[in-house]
PDB file of C-alpha atoms in Angstrom:
ATOM      1  CA  UNK A   1       0.751  -2.391  57.765  1.00 52.00           C
ATOM      2  CA  UNK A   2       3.786  -0.116  57.412  1.00 44.00           C
ATOM      3  CA  UNK A   3       6.032  -3.166  57.305  1.00 41.00           C
ATOM      4  CA  UNK A   4       3.913  -4.707  54.531  1.00 40.00           C
ATOM      5  CA  UNK A   5       4.048  -1.477  52.501  1.00 46.00           C
ATOM      6  CA  UNK A   6       7.831  -1.281  52.819  1.00 48.00           C
ATOM      7  CA  UNK A   7       8.093  -4.956  51.915  1.00 45.00           C
ATOM      8  CA  UNK A   8       6.035  -4.386  48.768  1.00 39.00           C
ATOM      9  CA  UNK A   9       8.259  -1.445  47.814  1.00 44.00           C
ATOM     10  CA  UNK A  10      11.380  -3.566  48.245  1.00 42.00           C
ATOM     11  CA  UNK A  11       9.859  -6.322  46.104  1.00 40.00           C
ATOM     12  CA  UNK A  12       8.935  -3.731  43.434  1.00 35.00           C
ATOM     13  CA  UNK A  13      12.454  -2.277  43.369  1.00 33.00           C
ATOM     14  CA  UNK A  14      14.003  -5.738  43.139  1.00 33.00           C
ATOM     15  CA  UNK A  15      11.681  -6.717  40.298  1.00 37.00           C
ATOM     16  CA  UNK A  16      12.480  -3.462  38.507  1.00 33.00           C
ATOM     17  CA  UNK A  17      16.241  -4.010  38.836  1.00 33.00           C
ATOM     18  CA  UNK A  18      15.993  -7.644  37.753  1.00 34.00           C
ATOM     19  CA  UNK A  19      13.817  -6.642  34.792  1.00 36.00           C
ATOM     20  CA  UNK A  20      16.337  -4.014  33.708  1.00 37.00           C
ATOM     21  CA  UNK A  21      19.182  -6.513  34.068  1.00 37.00           C
ATOM     22  CA  UNK A  22      17.342  -9.004  31.851  1.00 35.00           C
ATOM     23  CA  UNK A  23      16.665  -6.319  29.210  1.00 33.00           C
ATOM     24  CA  UNK A  24      20.327  -5.242  29.257  1.00 41.00           C
ATOM     25  CA  UNK A  25      21.478  -8.849  28.899  1.00 44.00           C
ATOM     26  CA  UNK A  26      19.125  -9.340  25.951  1.00 48.00           C
ATOM     27  CA  UNK A  27      20.372  -6.091  24.400  1.00 84.00           C
ATOM     28  CA  UNK A  28      23.996  -7.160  24.873  1.00 90.00           C
ATOM     29  CA  UNK A  29      23.296 -10.546  23.300  1.00 90.00           C
ATOM     30  CA  UNK A  30      21.732  -8.871  20.260  1.00 92.00           C
ATOM     31  CA  UNK A  31      24.723  -6.534  19.950  1.00 94.00           C
ATOM     32  CA  UNK A  32      27.166  -9.442  20.116  1.00 94.00           C
ATOM     33  CA  UNK A  33      25.214 -11.333  17.441  1.00 95.00           C
ATOM     34  CA  UNK A  34      25.339  -8.231  15.239  1.00 96.00           C
ATOM     35  CA  UNK A  35      29.117  -7.925  15.727  1.00 97.00           C
ATOM     36  CA  UNK A  36      29.654 -11.618  14.977  1.00 96.00           C
ATOM     37  CA  UNK A  37      27.565 -11.282  11.801  1.00 97.00           C
ATOM     38  CA  UNK A  38      29.741  -8.331  10.764  1.00 97.00           C
ATOM     39  CA  UNK A  39      32.907 -10.357  11.365  1.00 97.00           C
ATOM     40  CA  UNK A  40      31.577 -13.347   9.438  1.00 96.00           C
ATOM     41  CA  UNK A  41      30.566 -11.185   6.481  1.00 96.00           C
ATOM     42  CA  UNK A  42      33.953  -9.448   6.423  1.00 96.00           C
ATOM     43  CA  UNK A  43      35.781 -12.779   6.540  1.00 96.00           C
ATOM     44  CA  UNK A  44      33.571 -14.075   3.745  1.00 95.00           C
ATOM     45  CA  UNK A  45      34.496 -11.068   1.603  1.00 95.00           C
ATOM     46  CA  UNK A  46      38.223 -11.431   2.294  1.00 94.00           C
ATOM     47  CA  UNK A  47      38.023 -15.148   1.611  1.00 92.00           C
ATOM     48  CA  UNK A  48      36.510 -14.574  -1.838  1.00 92.00           C
ATOM     49  CA  UNK A  49      39.142 -14.324  -4.571  1.00 90.00           C
ATOM     50  CA  UNK A  50      36.895 -12.001  -6.569  1.00 90.00           C
ATOM     51  CA  UNK A  51      36.649  -9.485  -3.702  1.00 90.00           C
ATOM     52  CA  UNK A  52      39.664 -10.034  -1.477  1.00 93.00           C
ATOM     53  CA  UNK A  53      42.410  -7.374  -1.364  1.00 94.00           C
ATOM     54  CA  UNK A  54      44.886  -9.927  -0.051  1.00 94.00           C
ATOM     55  CA  UNK A  55      48.023 -10.686  -1.999  1.00 92.00           C
ATOM     56  CA  UNK A  56      48.023 -14.114  -3.703  1.00 91.00           C
ATOM     57  CA  UNK A  57      50.590 -15.526  -1.292  1.00 90.00           C
ATOM     58  CA  UNK A  58      48.603 -14.280   1.710  1.00 89.00           C
ATOM     59  CA  UNK A  59      45.250 -15.371   0.332  1.00 86.00           C
ATOM     60  CA  UNK A  60      46.412 -18.983   0.119  1.00 85.00           C
ATOM     61  CA  UNK A  61      46.969 -19.042   3.867  1.00 88.00           C
ATOM     62  CA  UNK A  62      44.057 -16.833   4.911  1.00 92.00           C
ATOM     63  CA  UNK A  63      41.669 -18.193   7.516  1.00 93.00           C
ATOM     64  CA  UNK A  64      40.269 -15.073   9.178  1.00 95.00           C
ATOM     65  CA  UNK A  65      40.990 -11.440   9.850  1.00 97.00           C
ATOM     66  CA  UNK A  66      42.315 -10.774  13.325  1.00 97.00           C
ATOM     67  CA  UNK A  67      39.815  -9.001  15.574  1.00 98.00           C
ATOM     68  CA  UNK A  68      40.153  -7.494  18.997  1.00 98.00           C
ATOM     69  CA  UNK A  69      37.982  -9.381  21.513  1.00 97.00           C
ATOM     70  CA  UNK A  70      34.424  -8.052  21.418  1.00 97.00           C
ATOM     71  CA  UNK A  71      34.135  -5.217  23.953  1.00 97.00           C
ATOM     72  CA  UNK A  72      30.749  -3.559  24.318  1.00 97.00           C
ATOM     73  CA  UNK A  73      32.289  -0.579  26.126  1.00 96.00           C
ATOM     74  CA  UNK A  74      33.338   0.496  22.615  1.00 97.00           C
ATOM     75  CA  UNK A  75      29.696   0.491  21.495  1.00 97.00           C
ATOM     76  CA  UNK A  76      28.257   3.885  22.394  1.00 96.00           C
ATOM     77  CA  UNK A  77      25.351   6.162  21.616  1.00 96.00           C
ATOM     78  CA  UNK A  78      26.150   9.344  19.703  1.00 97.00           C
ATOM     79  CA  UNK A  79      24.420  12.553  18.684  1.00 96.00           C
ATOM     80  CA  UNK A  80      24.626  13.593  15.036  1.00 97.00           C
ATOM     81  CA  UNK A  81      24.967  17.336  14.453  1.00 95.00           C
ATOM     82  CA  UNK A  82      24.369  18.120  10.776  1.00 93.00           C
ATOM     83  CA  UNK A  83      26.458  20.646   8.867  1.00 89.00           C
ATOM     84  CA  UNK A  84      24.306  22.588   6.401  1.00 76.00           C
ATOM     85  CA  UNK A  85      27.070  24.836   5.003  1.00 75.00           C
ATOM     86  CA  UNK A  86      29.827  22.382   4.106  1.00 80.00           C
ATOM     87  CA  UNK A  87      31.209  22.193   0.578  1.00 87.00           C
ATOM     88  CA  UNK A  88      32.907  19.324  -1.226  1.00 91.00           C
ATOM     89  CA  UNK A  89      36.635  18.780  -0.981  1.00 94.00           C
ATOM     90  CA  UNK A  90      39.219  16.312  -2.212  1.00 95.00           C
ATOM     91  CA  UNK A  91      40.086  13.873   0.577  1.00 96.00           C
ATOM     92  CA  UNK A  92      43.740  12.874   0.796  1.00 96.00           C
ATOM     93  CA  UNK A  93      44.470   9.254  -0.064  1.00 96.00           C
ATOM     94  CA  UNK A  94      47.454   6.920  -0.050  1.00 95.00           C
ATOM     95  CA  UNK A  95      47.976   7.854  -3.728  1.00 93.00           C
ATOM     96  CA  UNK A  96      47.540  11.051  -5.744  1.00 93.00           C
ATOM     97  CA  UNK A  97      43.831  10.350  -6.127  1.00 94.00           C
ATOM     98  CA  UNK A  98      41.539  12.767  -4.246  1.00 95.00           C
ATOM     99  CA  UNK A  99      37.914  11.578  -4.220  1.00 94.00           C
ATOM    100  CA  UNK A 100      35.279  14.214  -3.515  1.00 96.00           C
ATOM    101  CA  UNK A 101      33.618  14.203  -0.113  1.00 96.00           C
ATOM    102  CA  UNK A 102      31.499  16.614   1.866  1.00 95.00           C
ATOM    103  CA  UNK A 103      31.297  16.910   5.618  1.00 96.00           C
ATOM    104  CA  UNK A 104      27.795  15.776   6.561  1.00 96.00           C
ATOM    105  CA  UNK A 105      28.188  16.739  10.197  1.00 96.00           C
ATOM    106  CA  UNK A 106      29.782  15.738  13.494  1.00 97.00           C
ATOM    107  CA  UNK A 107      29.078  12.928  15.900  1.00 97.00           C
ATOM    108  CA  UNK A 108      29.359  13.680  19.607  1.00 97.00           C
ATOM    109  CA  UNK A 109      29.939  10.785  21.971  1.00 97.00           C
ATOM    110  CA  UNK A 110      31.506   9.773  25.256  1.00 97.00           C
ATOM    111  CA  UNK A 111      33.740   6.737  25.391  1.00 97.00           C
ATOM    112  CA  UNK A 112      35.616   5.547  28.469  1.00 96.00           C
ATOM    113  CA  UNK A 113      34.862   8.861  30.151  1.00 96.00           C
ATOM    114  CA  UNK A 114      36.250  11.009  27.318  1.00 97.00           C
ATOM    115  CA  UNK A 115      34.163  13.396  25.190  1.00 97.00           C
ATOM    116  CA  UNK A 116      34.699  13.527  21.435  1.00 98.00           C
ATOM    117  CA  UNK A 117      33.251  15.399  18.477  1.00 97.00           C
ATOM    118  CA  UNK A 118      34.361  13.795  15.220  1.00 98.00           C
ATOM    119  CA  UNK A 119      33.339  14.664  11.613  1.00 97.00           C
ATOM    120  CA  UNK A 120      31.507  12.216   9.355  1.00 97.00           C
ATOM    121  CA  UNK A 121      31.412  12.468   5.563  1.00 97.00           C
ATOM    122  CA  UNK A 122      29.480  11.637   2.427  1.00 95.00           C
ATOM    123  CA  UNK A 123      31.130  10.521  -0.793  1.00 94.00           C
ATOM    124  CA  UNK A 124      29.860  12.884  -3.513  1.00 93.00           C
ATOM    125  CA  UNK A 125      29.890  10.152  -6.152  1.00 91.00           C
ATOM    126  CA  UNK A 126      27.845   7.759  -4.006  1.00 89.00           C
ATOM    127  CA  UNK A 127      25.146  10.245  -2.978  1.00 87.00           C
ATOM    128  CA  UNK A 128      23.303   9.713  -6.272  1.00 85.00           C
ATOM    129  CA  UNK A 129      23.349   5.920  -5.817  1.00 88.00           C
ATOM    130  CA  UNK A 130      20.102   4.821  -4.066  1.00 85.00           C
ATOM    131  CA  UNK A 131      21.973   2.014  -2.317  1.00 86.00           C
ATOM    132  CA  UNK A 132      24.369   4.445  -0.631  1.00 86.00           C
ATOM    133  CA  UNK A 133      22.344   7.660  -0.378  1.00 86.00           C
ATOM    134  CA  UNK A 134      22.132   7.361   3.420  1.00 92.00           C
ATOM    135  CA  UNK A 135      25.703   6.097   3.835  1.00 95.00           C
ATOM    136  CA  UNK A 136      28.097   8.014   6.101  1.00 97.00           C
ATOM    137  CA  UNK A 137      31.863   7.535   6.101  1.00 97.00           C
ATOM    138  CA  UNK A 138      33.602   7.686   9.495  1.00 98.00           C
ATOM    139  CA  UNK A 139      37.383   7.409   9.020  1.00 98.00           C
ATOM    140  CA  UNK A 140      39.478   7.779  12.161  1.00 98.00           C
ATOM    141  CA  UNK A 141      42.911   7.436  13.671  1.00 98.00           C
ATOM    142  CA  UNK A 142      43.629   6.534  17.281  1.00 98.00           C
ATOM    143  CA  UNK A 143      46.451   5.567  19.629  1.00 98.00           C
ATOM    144  CA  UNK A 144      46.596   1.948  18.397  1.00 98.00           C
ATOM    145  CA  UNK A 145      47.807   3.000  14.918  1.00 98.00           C
ATOM    146  CA  UNK A 146      51.314   1.845  13.960  1.00 96.00           C
ATOM    147  CA  UNK A 147      51.076  -0.548  16.894  1.00 94.00           C
ATOM    148  CA  UNK A 148      48.139  -2.926  16.914  1.00 97.00           C
ATOM    149  CA  UNK A 149      46.355  -1.422  13.918  1.00 98.00           C
ATOM    150  CA  UNK A 150      47.173   0.006  10.500  1.00 97.00           C
ATOM    151  CA  UNK A 151      49.109   3.276  10.613  1.00 96.00           C
ATOM    152  CA  UNK A 152      46.776   4.907   8.121  1.00 96.00           C
ATOM    153  CA  UNK A 153      43.745   4.572  10.406  1.00 97.00           C
ATOM    154  CA  UNK A 154      40.530   2.596  10.217  1.00 98.00           C
ATOM    155  CA  UNK A 155      36.968   3.079   8.956  1.00 98.00           C
ATOM    156  CA  UNK A 156      33.478   2.739  10.352  1.00 98.00           C
ATOM    157  CA  UNK A 157      30.362   2.636   8.166  1.00 96.00           C
ATOM    158  CA  UNK A 158      27.298   4.512   9.427  1.00 97.00           C
ATOM    159  CA  UNK A 159      23.834   5.348   8.138  1.00 95.00           C
ATOM    160  CA  UNK A 160      21.957   8.617   8.406  1.00 94.00           C
ATOM    161  CA  UNK A 161      19.507   8.069  11.278  1.00 94.00           C
ATOM    162  CA  UNK A 162      15.844   9.020  11.252  1.00 91.00           C
ATOM    163  CA  UNK A 163      16.505  11.380  14.155  1.00 91.00           C
ATOM    164  CA  UNK A 164      19.745  12.835  15.524  1.00 92.00           C
ATOM    165  CA  UNK A 165      20.938   9.776  17.449  1.00 95.00           C
ATOM    166  CA  UNK A 166      22.893   6.741  16.295  1.00 95.00           C
ATOM    167  CA  UNK A 167      25.086   3.960  17.633  1.00 96.00           C
ATOM    168  CA  UNK A 168      28.843   3.948  17.129  1.00 96.00           C
ATOM    169  CA  UNK A 169      30.066   0.380  17.425  1.00 97.00           C
ATOM    170  CA  UNK A 170      33.837   0.351  17.074  1.00 98.00           C
ATOM    171  CA  UNK A 171      33.696  -3.440  17.228  1.00 98.00           C
ATOM    172  CA  UNK A 172      32.584  -3.086  13.596  1.00 98.00           C
ATOM    173  CA  UNK A 173      35.426  -0.873  12.402  1.00 98.00           C
ATOM    174  CA  UNK A 174      37.752  -2.245   9.762  1.00 98.00           C
ATOM    175  CA  UNK A 175      41.063  -1.507   8.107  1.00 97.00           C
ATOM    176  CA  UNK A 176      41.391  -0.096   4.571  1.00 97.00           C
ATOM    177  CA  UNK A 177      42.514  -2.379   1.779  1.00 96.00           C
ATOM    178  CA  UNK A 178      45.881  -0.591   1.846  1.00 95.00           C
ATOM    179  CA  UNK A 179      46.652  -2.376   5.101  1.00 96.00           C
ATOM    180  CA  UNK A 180      46.906  -5.607   3.087  1.00 95.00           C
ATOM    181  CA  UNK A 181      47.837  -4.536  -0.428  1.00 94.00           C
ATOM    182  CA  UNK A 182      49.758  -1.403  -1.498  1.00 92.00           C
ATOM    183  CA  UNK A 183      48.117  -1.283  -4.935  1.00 93.00           C
ATOM    184  CA  UNK A 184      44.912   0.221  -3.509  1.00 95.00           C
ATOM    185  CA  UNK A 185      44.174   3.916  -3.069  1.00 96.00           C
ATOM    186  CA  UNK A 186      42.652   4.507   0.375  1.00 97.00           C
ATOM    187  CA  UNK A 187      41.295   7.674   1.998  1.00 97.00           C
ATOM    188  CA  UNK A 188      43.449   9.003   4.823  1.00 97.00           C
ATOM    189  CA  UNK A 189      41.432  10.202   7.833  1.00 98.00           C
ATOM    190  CA  UNK A 190      41.587  14.004   8.128  1.00 97.00           C
ATOM    191  CA  UNK A 191      43.425  15.459  11.108  1.00 96.00           C
ATOM    192  CA  UNK A 192      40.091  16.296  12.772  1.00 97.00           C
ATOM    193  CA  UNK A 193      39.243  12.595  12.890  1.00 98.00           C
ATOM    194  CA  UNK A 194      41.837  11.701  15.500  1.00 98.00           C
ATOM    195  CA  UNK A 195      40.506   9.965  18.620  1.00 98.00           C
ATOM    196  CA  UNK A 196      43.000  10.476  21.447  1.00 98.00           C
ATOM    197  CA  UNK A 197      42.356   7.050  22.917  1.00 97.00           C
ATOM    198  CA  UNK A 198      43.260   3.428  22.292  1.00 98.00           C
ATOM    199  CA  UNK A 199      40.287   2.040  20.361  1.00 98.00           C
ATOM    200  CA  UNK A 200      40.993  -1.637  21.032  1.00 98.00           C
ATOM    201  CA  UNK A 201      38.015  -2.931  19.095  1.00 98.00           C
ATOM    202  CA  UNK A 202      37.271  -4.106  15.572  1.00 98.00           C
ATOM    203  CA  UNK A 203      39.882  -5.316  13.093  1.00 98.00           C
ATOM    204  CA  UNK A 204      43.549  -5.198  14.023  1.00 97.00           C
ATOM    205  CA  UNK A 205      46.757  -5.917  12.131  1.00 96.00           C
ATOM    206  CA  UNK A 206      47.375  -9.254  10.480  1.00 91.00           C
ATOM    207  CA  UNK A 207      45.118 -12.235   9.968  1.00 90.00           C
ATOM    208  CA  UNK A 208      44.802 -15.774  11.179  1.00 89.00           C
ATOM    209  CA  UNK A 209      46.377 -18.354   8.913  1.00 84.00           C
ATOM    210  CA  UNK A 210      45.324 -21.841   7.976  1.00 75.00           C
ATOM    211  CA  UNK A 211      47.044 -24.694   9.800  1.00 62.00           C
ATOM    212  CA  UNK A 212      48.077 -22.371  12.625  1.00 61.00           C
ATOM    213  CA  UNK A 213      46.638 -22.339  16.112  1.00 50.00           C
ATOM    214  CA  UNK A 214      44.025 -19.612  16.525  1.00 48.00           C
ATOM    215  CA  UNK A 215      45.025 -17.375  19.409  1.00 47.00           C
TER     216      UNK A 215
END
């Protein structure tokens, strides 16, 4: 009888572990589909002459932006800590323009064993637009800048969550238009938005060209 009870417990544990593994695999598949949809939409935008920031000579050869391989270790859960006392300020850009932003709060997260607390912002002009009222701007710099990614940092778009938790998926970060065309004015991530890590995810320098082998 004792043997049977232990056997049942073993079977239960195995079923539980297998069930969790299946759920994780399904979750990973959904995340990858979401990342691929993001990449496809971004490529569609850059491939549209009406929207693309690419220079005419680059646009003619454009096939796709260059992305780091999808890496779900750069997709992490974060806690949003709201800032109720922040005031608006002019964010530095690549030109003399200083658009007004306010610090909405900080996001706390752990990535590759390192703890970070990074500010997120709201654009004052966009707050009154219903389409962007829950939009959060997450600009950041990291150790890939001036190497594999644009020296001026990259951006990640977030939405205000219903509670205090959200997902940071760096596989969906992108480079500012200034990385491709100097005529644009792009926000420069504040000093507090430095991530002391190589974020090898999302968009990287360059793009894939037509009639060239895709690496």
